[in-house]
GROMACS .gro file of C-alpha atoms in nm:
model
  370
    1UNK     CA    1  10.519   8.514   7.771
    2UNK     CA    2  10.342   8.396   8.111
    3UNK     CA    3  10.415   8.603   8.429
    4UNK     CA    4  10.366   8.429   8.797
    5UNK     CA    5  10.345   8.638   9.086
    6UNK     CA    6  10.233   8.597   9.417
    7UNK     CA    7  10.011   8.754   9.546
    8UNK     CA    8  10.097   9.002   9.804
    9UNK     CA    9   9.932   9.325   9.763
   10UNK     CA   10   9.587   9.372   9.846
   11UNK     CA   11   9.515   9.458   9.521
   12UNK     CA   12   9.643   9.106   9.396
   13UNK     CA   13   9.449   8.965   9.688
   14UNK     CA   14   9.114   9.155   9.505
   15UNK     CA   15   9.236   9.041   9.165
   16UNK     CA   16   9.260   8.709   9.294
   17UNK     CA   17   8.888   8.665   9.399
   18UNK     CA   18   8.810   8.825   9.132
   19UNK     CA   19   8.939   8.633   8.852
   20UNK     CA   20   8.667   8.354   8.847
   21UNK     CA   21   8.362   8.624   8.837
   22UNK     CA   22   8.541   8.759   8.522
   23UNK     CA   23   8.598   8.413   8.374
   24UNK     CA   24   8.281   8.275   8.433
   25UNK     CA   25   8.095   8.607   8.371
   26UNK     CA   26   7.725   8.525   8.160
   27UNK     CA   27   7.775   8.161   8.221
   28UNK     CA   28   7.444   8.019   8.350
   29UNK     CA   29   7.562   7.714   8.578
   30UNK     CA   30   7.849   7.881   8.769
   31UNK     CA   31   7.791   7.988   9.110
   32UNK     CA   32   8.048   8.184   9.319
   33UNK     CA   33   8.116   8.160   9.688
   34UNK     CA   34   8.084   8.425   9.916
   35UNK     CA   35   8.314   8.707   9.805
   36UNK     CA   36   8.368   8.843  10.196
   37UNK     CA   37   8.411   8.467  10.291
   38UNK     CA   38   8.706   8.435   9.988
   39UNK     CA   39   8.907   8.730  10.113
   40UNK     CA   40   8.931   8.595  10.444
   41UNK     CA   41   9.191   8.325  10.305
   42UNK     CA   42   9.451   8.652  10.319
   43UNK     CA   43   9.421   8.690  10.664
   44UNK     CA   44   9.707   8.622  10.900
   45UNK     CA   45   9.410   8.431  11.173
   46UNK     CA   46   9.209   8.281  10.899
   47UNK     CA   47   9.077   7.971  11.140
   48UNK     CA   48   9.279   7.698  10.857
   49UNK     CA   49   9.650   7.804  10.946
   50UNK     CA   50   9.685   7.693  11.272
   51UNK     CA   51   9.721   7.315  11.078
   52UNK     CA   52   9.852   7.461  10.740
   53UNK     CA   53   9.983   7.683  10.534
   54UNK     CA   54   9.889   7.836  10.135
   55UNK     CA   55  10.047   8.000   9.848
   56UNK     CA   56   9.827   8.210   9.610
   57UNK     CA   57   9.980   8.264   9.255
   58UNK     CA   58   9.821   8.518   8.949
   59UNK     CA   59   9.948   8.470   8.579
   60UNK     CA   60  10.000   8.741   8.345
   61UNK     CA   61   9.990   8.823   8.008
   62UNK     CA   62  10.138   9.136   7.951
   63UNK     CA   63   9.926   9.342   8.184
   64UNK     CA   64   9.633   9.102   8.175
   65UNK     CA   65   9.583   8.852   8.455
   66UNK     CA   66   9.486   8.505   8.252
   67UNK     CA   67   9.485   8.237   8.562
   68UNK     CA   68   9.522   8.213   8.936
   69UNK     CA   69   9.601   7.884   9.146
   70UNK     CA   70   9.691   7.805   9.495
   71UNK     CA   71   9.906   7.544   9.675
   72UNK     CA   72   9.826   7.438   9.997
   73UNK     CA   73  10.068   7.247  10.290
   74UNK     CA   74   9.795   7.082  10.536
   75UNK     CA   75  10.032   6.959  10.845
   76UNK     CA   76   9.749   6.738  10.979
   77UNK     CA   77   9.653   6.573  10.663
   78UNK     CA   78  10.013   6.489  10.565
   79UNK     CA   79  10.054   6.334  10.928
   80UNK     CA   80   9.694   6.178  10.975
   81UNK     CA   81   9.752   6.001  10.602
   82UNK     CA   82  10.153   5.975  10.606
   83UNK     CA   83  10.218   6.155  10.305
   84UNK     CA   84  10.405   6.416  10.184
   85UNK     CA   85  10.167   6.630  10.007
   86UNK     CA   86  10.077   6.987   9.875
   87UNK     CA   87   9.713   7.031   9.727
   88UNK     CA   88   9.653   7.254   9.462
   89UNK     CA   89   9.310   7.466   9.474
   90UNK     CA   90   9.152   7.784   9.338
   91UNK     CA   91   9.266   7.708   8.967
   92UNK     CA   92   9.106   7.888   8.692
   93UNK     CA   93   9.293   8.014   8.389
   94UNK     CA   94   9.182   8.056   7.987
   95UNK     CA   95   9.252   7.749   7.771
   96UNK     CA   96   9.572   7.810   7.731
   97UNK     CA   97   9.820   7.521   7.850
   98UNK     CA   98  10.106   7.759   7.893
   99UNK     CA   99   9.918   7.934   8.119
  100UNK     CA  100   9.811   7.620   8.248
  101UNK     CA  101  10.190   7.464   8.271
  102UNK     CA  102  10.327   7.806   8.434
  103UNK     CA  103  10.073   7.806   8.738
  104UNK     CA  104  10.136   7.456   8.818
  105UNK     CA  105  10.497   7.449   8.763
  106UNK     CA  106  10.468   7.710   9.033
  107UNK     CA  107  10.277   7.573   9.237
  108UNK     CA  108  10.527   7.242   9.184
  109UNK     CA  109  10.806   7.428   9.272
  110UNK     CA  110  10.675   7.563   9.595
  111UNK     CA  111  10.571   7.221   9.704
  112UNK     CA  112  10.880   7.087   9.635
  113UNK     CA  113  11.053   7.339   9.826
  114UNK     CA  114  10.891   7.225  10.100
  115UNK     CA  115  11.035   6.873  10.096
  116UNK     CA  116  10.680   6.721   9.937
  117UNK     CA  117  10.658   6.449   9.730
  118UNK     CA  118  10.347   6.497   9.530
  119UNK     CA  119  10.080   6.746   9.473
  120UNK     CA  120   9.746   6.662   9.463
  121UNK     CA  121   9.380   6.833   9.409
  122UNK     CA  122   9.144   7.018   9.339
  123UNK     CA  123   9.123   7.019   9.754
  124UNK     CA  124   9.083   7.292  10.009
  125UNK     CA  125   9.161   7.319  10.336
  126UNK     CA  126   8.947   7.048  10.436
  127UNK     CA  127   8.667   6.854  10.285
  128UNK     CA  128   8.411   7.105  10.396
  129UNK     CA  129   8.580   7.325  10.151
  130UNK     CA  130   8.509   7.279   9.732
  131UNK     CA  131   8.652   7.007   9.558
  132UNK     CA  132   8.711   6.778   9.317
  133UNK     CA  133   8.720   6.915   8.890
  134UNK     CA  134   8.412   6.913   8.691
  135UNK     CA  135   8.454   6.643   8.470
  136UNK     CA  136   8.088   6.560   8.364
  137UNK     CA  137   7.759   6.737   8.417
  138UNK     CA  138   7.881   7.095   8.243
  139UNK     CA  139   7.507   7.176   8.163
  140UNK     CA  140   7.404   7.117   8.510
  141UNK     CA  141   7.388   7.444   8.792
  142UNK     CA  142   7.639   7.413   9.039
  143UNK     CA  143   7.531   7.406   9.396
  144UNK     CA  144   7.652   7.648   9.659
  145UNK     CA  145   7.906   7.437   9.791
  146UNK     CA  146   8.057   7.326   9.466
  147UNK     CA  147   8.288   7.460   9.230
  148UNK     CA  148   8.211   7.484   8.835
  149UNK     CA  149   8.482   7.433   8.564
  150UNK     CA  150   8.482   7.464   8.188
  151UNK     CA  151   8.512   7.108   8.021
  152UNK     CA  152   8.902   7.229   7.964
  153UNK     CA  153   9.048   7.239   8.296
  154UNK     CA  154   9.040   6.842   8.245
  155UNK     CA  155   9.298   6.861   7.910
  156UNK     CA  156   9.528   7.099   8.080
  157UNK     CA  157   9.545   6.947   8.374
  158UNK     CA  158   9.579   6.544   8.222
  159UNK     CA  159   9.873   6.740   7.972
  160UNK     CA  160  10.074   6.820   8.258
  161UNK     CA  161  10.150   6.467   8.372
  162UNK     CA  162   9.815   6.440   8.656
  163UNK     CA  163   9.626   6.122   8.667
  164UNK     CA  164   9.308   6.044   8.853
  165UNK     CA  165   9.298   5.997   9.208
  166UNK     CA  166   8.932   5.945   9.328
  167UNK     CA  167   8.623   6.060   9.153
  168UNK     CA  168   8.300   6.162   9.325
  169UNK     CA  169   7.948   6.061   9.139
  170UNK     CA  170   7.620   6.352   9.216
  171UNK     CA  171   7.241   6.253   9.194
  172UNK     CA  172   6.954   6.439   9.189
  173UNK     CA  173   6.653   6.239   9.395
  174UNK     CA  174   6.354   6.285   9.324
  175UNK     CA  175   6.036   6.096   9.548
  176UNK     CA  176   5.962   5.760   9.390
  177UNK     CA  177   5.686   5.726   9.159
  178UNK     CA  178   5.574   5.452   9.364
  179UNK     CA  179   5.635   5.483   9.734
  180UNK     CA  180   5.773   5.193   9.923
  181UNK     CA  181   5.503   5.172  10.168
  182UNK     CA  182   5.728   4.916  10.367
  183UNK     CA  183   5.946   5.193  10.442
  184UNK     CA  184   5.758   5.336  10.768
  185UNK     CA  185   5.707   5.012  10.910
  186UNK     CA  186   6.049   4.964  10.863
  187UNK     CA  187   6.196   5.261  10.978
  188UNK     CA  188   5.978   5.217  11.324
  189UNK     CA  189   6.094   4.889  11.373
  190UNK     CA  190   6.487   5.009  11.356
  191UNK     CA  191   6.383   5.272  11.619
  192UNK     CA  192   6.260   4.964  11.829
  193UNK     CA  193   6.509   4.789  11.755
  194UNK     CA  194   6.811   5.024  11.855
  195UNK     CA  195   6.627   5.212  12.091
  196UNK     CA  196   6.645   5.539  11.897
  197UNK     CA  197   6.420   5.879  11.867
  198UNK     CA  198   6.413   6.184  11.652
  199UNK     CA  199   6.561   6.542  11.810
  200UNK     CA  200   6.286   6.738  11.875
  201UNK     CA  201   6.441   7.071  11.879
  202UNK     CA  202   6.222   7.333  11.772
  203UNK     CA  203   6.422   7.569  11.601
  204UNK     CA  204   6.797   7.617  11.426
  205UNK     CA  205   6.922   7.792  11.747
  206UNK     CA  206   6.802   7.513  11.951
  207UNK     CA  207   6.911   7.254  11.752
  208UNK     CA  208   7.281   7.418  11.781
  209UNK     CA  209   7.277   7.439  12.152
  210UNK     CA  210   7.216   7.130  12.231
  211UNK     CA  211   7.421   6.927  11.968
  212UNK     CA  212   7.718   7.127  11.862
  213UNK     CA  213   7.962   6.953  12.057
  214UNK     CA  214   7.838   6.575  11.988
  215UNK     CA  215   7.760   6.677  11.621
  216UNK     CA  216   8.111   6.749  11.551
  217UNK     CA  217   8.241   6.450  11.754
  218UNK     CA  218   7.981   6.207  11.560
  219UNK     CA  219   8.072   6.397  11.212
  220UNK     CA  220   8.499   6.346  11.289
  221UNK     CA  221   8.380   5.962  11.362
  222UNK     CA  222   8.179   5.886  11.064
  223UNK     CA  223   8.444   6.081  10.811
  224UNK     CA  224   8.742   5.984  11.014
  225UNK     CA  225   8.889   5.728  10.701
  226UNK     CA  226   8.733   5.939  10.410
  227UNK     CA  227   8.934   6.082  10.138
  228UNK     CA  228   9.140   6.379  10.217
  229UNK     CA  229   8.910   6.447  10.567
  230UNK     CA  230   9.105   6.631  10.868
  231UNK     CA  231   9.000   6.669  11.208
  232UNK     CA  232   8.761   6.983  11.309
  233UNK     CA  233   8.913   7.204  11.559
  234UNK     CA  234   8.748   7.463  11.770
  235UNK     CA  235   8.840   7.769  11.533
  236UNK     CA  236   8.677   7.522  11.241
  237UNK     CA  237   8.395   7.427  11.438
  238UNK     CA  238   8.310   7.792  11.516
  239UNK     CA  239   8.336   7.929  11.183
  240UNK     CA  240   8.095   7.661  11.030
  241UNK     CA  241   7.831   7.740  11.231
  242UNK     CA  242   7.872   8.089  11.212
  243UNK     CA  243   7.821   8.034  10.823
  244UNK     CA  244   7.561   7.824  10.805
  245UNK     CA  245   7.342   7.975  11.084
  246UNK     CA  246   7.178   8.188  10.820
  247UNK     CA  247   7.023   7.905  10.651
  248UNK     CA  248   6.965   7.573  10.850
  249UNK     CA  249   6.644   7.498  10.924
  250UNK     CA  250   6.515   7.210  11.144
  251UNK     CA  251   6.259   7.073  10.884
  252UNK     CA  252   6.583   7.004  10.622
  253UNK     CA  253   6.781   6.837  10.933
  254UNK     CA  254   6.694   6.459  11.079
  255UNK     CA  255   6.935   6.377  11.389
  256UNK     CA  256   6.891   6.033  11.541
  257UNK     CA  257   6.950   6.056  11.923
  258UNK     CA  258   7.035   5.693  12.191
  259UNK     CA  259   6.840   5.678  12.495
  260UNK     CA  260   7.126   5.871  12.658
  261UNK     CA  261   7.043   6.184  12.416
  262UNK     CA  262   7.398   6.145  12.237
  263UNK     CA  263   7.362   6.192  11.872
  264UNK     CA  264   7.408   5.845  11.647
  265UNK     CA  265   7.297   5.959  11.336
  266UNK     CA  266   7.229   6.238  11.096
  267UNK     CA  267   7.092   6.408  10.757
  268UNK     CA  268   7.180   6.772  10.739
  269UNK     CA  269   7.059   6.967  10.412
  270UNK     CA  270   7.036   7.309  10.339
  271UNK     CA  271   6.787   7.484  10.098
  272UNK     CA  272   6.932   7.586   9.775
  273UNK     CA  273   7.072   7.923   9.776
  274UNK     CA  274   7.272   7.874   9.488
  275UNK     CA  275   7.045   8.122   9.283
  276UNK     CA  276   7.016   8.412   9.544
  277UNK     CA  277   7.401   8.453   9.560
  278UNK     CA  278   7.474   8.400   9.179
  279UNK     CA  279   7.302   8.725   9.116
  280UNK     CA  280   7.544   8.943   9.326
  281UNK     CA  281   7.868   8.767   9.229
  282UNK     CA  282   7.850   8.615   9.598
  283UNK     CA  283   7.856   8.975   9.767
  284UNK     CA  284   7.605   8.995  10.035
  285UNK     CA  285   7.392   9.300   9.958
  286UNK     CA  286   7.022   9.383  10.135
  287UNK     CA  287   6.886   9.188   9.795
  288UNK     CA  288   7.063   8.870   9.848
  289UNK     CA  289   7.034   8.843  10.233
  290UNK     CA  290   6.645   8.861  10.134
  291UNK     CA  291   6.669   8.647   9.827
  292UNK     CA  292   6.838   8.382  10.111
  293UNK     CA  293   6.589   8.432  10.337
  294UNK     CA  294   6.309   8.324  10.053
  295UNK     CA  295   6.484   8.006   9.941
  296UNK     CA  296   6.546   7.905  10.312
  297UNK     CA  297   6.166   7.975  10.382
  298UNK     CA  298   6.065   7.818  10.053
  299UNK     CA  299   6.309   7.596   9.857
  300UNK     CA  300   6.269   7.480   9.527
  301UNK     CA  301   6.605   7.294   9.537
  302UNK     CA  302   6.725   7.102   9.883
  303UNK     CA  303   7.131   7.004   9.872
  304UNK     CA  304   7.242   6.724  10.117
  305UNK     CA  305   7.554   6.876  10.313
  306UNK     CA  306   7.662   6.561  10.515
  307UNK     CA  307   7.465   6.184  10.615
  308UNK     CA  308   7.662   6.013  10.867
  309UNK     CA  309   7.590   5.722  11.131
  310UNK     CA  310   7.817   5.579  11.364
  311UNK     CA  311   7.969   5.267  11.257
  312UNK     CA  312   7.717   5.017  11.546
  313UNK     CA  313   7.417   5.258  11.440
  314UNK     CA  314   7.459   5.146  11.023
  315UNK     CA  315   7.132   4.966  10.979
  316UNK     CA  316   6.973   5.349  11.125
  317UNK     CA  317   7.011   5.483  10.770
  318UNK     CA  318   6.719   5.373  10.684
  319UNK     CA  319   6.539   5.658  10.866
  320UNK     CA  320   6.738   5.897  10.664
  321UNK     CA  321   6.606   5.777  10.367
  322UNK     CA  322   6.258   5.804  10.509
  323UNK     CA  323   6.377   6.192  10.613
  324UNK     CA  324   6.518   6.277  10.303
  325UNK     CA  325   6.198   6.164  10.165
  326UNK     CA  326   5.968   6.367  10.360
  327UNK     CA  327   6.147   6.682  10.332
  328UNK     CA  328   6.120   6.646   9.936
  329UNK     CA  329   5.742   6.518  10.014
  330UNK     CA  330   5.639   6.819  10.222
  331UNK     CA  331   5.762   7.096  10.140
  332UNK     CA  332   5.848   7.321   9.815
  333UNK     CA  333   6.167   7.159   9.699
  334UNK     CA  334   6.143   6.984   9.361
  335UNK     CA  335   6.458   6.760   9.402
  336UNK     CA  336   6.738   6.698   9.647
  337UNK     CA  337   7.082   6.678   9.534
  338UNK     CA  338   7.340   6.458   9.704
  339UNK     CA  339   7.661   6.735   9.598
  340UNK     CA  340   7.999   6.503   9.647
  341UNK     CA  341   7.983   6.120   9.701
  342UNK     CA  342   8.267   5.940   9.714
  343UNK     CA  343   8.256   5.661   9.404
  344UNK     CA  344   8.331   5.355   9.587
  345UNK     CA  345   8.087   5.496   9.902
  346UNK     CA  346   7.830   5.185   9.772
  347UNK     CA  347   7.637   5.221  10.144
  348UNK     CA  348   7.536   5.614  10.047
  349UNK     CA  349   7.469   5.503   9.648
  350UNK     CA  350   7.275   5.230   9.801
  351UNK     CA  351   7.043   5.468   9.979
  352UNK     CA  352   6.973   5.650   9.660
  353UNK     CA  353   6.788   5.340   9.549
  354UNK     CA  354   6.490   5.436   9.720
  355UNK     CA  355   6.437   5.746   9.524
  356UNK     CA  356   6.395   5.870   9.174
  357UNK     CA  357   6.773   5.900   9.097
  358UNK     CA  358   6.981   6.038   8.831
  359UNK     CA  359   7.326   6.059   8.822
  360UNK     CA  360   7.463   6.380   8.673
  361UNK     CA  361   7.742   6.525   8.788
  362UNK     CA  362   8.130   6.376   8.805
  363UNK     CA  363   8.430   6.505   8.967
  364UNK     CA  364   8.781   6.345   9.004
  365UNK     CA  365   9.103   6.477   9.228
  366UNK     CA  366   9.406   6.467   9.034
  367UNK     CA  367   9.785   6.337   9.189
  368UNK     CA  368  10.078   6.339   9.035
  369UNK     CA  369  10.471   6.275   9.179
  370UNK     CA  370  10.722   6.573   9.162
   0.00000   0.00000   0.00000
């Protein structure tokens, strides 16, 4: 017999961050988030419930916790996209569909308490968050912003009556074996054309002070009618960059600037740290803060984090690909992987042309009516 609590305790709270690390304990392609940055989603300020609110659920088995899940009510998505909606997040359970059928029927029932029509997912808070289930590319490591599932999640999930909403396609690119030596020629020529120049900030605290503020405005733009996106807000906003801080780096970012300064278009990647955090369960101990620190300085893996141009600025993203390419060109980094892509997004798959590209990852979101 399955159990559902919520969790409400703080050991449940540890139990629940916990779960995955047990689950996925020994397997070579999972990589946790940070464990400080997972407990925060208990807090009463965490920066997401001014537009929302969550539910966090834990199965048992006797005395044995066997799956965890979470609903979530986002107020601004349902309004910005007229639904009625709760998403469902942070599942992981054995393969076992009654533990399967009691966390969502849970989950179900809260949503439907709620007045919602349908429940939807794997989505977070917002799109910034990890999405989407694994649903090809098992064998492959997960990057730090991604979740990994076991090739199960899909049966469990398709037996309880959820059908496929959107999928998302991954790449790795690698730098063509034969460059496209029309490229530069090109790329100056859309500068000329648009009257456009590369930032020149120096550093990542540079960079942050000067284009915060029109980063975020350009980013809510260019991912304003993209699946399941909400608006940043200031509490968002600040928390990102507090995050990320650690690891950008001005050689993995290419920001396209008007004559007025005002940002029009942009690459932002991050070096890999997938490995240096997968060795400490995603705590952030003296070795992992140094273990960052070395794959910032020296990647041997680059992941893409967000491209976006403003819609008059399109024929720009040309440049990017001439970016992308010399990041992978001179530095450490073997290959660059795009993380989530929207399937239907042909303008980014288009751009992937350019390189050495192999798709290898797949990951769908999941609705179903209640």
């Amino acid at each position: 017999m399955i159990e559902i609590k919520e969790v409400a305790t703080r050991r449940q709270r540890k139990a629940f961050v916990e779960f995955p690390l047990k689950l996925y304990k020994g397997n070579p392609y999972f990589v946790p988030p940070l464990y400080a940055d997972e407990m925060k989603i208990f807090r009463a300020d965490y920066h997401y419930y001014d537009d929302s609110e969550a539910v966090y659920y834990l199965a048992y088995r006797g005395e044995k916790i066997v799956g965890r899940i979470s609903g979530i009510l986002h107020y601004k998505s349902n309004e910005k996209w007229k639904q009625k909606r709760v998403r469902f997040t942070r599942f992981d359970c054995i393969d076992d569909q009654e533990v399967a059928n009691a966390l969502f029927g849970a989950v179900e029932a809260w949503a439907k308490g709620k007045g919602m029509e349908e429940v939807v997912g794997p989505l977070g808070f917002s799109d910034l968050e990890r999405e989407g289930l694994l649903i090809e590319g098992f064998e492959e490591l997960s990057t730090f912003e991604e979740q990994y599932n076991y090739p199960y999640y899909q049966r469990l999930i398709e037996n309880l009556g959820y059908e496929k909403e959107v999928d998302w396609i991954e790449h790795k690119l690698y730098p063509p074996k034969t460059p496209d030596t029309r490229i530069k020629e090109l790329r100056e020529k859309v500068l000329k054309r648009y009257d456009l120049h590369m930032s020149d900030a120096k550093n990542s605290r540079e960079f942050i002070k000067r284009y915060q503020d029109d980063f975020f405005r350009l980013l809510d733009d260019t991912y304003a009618e993209i699946y399941g996106t909400v608006p940043f807000t200031e509490k968002m906003k600040k928390e990102l960059i507090k995050n990320f801080r650690i690891i950008i780096d001005v050689k993995h970012i290419a920001m396209l600037l008007d004559k007025d300064e005002h940002p029009v278009c942009f690459g932002l990647c991050f070096p890999s740290i997938a490995m240096a955090v997968k060795k400490s369960d995603g705590h952030l101990t003296l070795p992992t803060i140094i273990r960052i620190l070395k794959s910032v300085k020296k990647p041997k893996i680059i992941d893409l984090a967000l491209v976006g141009v403003v819609p008059a600025y399109r024929g720009a993203s040309l440049v990017m690909i001439d970016e992308i390419m010399r990041m992978l060109t001179e530095g450490t980094a073997e290959y660059l992987e795009t993380n989530l892509n929207l399937e239907e997004n042909y303008s980014i798959h288009n751009m992937w042309k350019s390189f050495e590209c192999v798709q290898h990852k797949r990951r769908r979101a999941f609705v179903k009516k209640i």
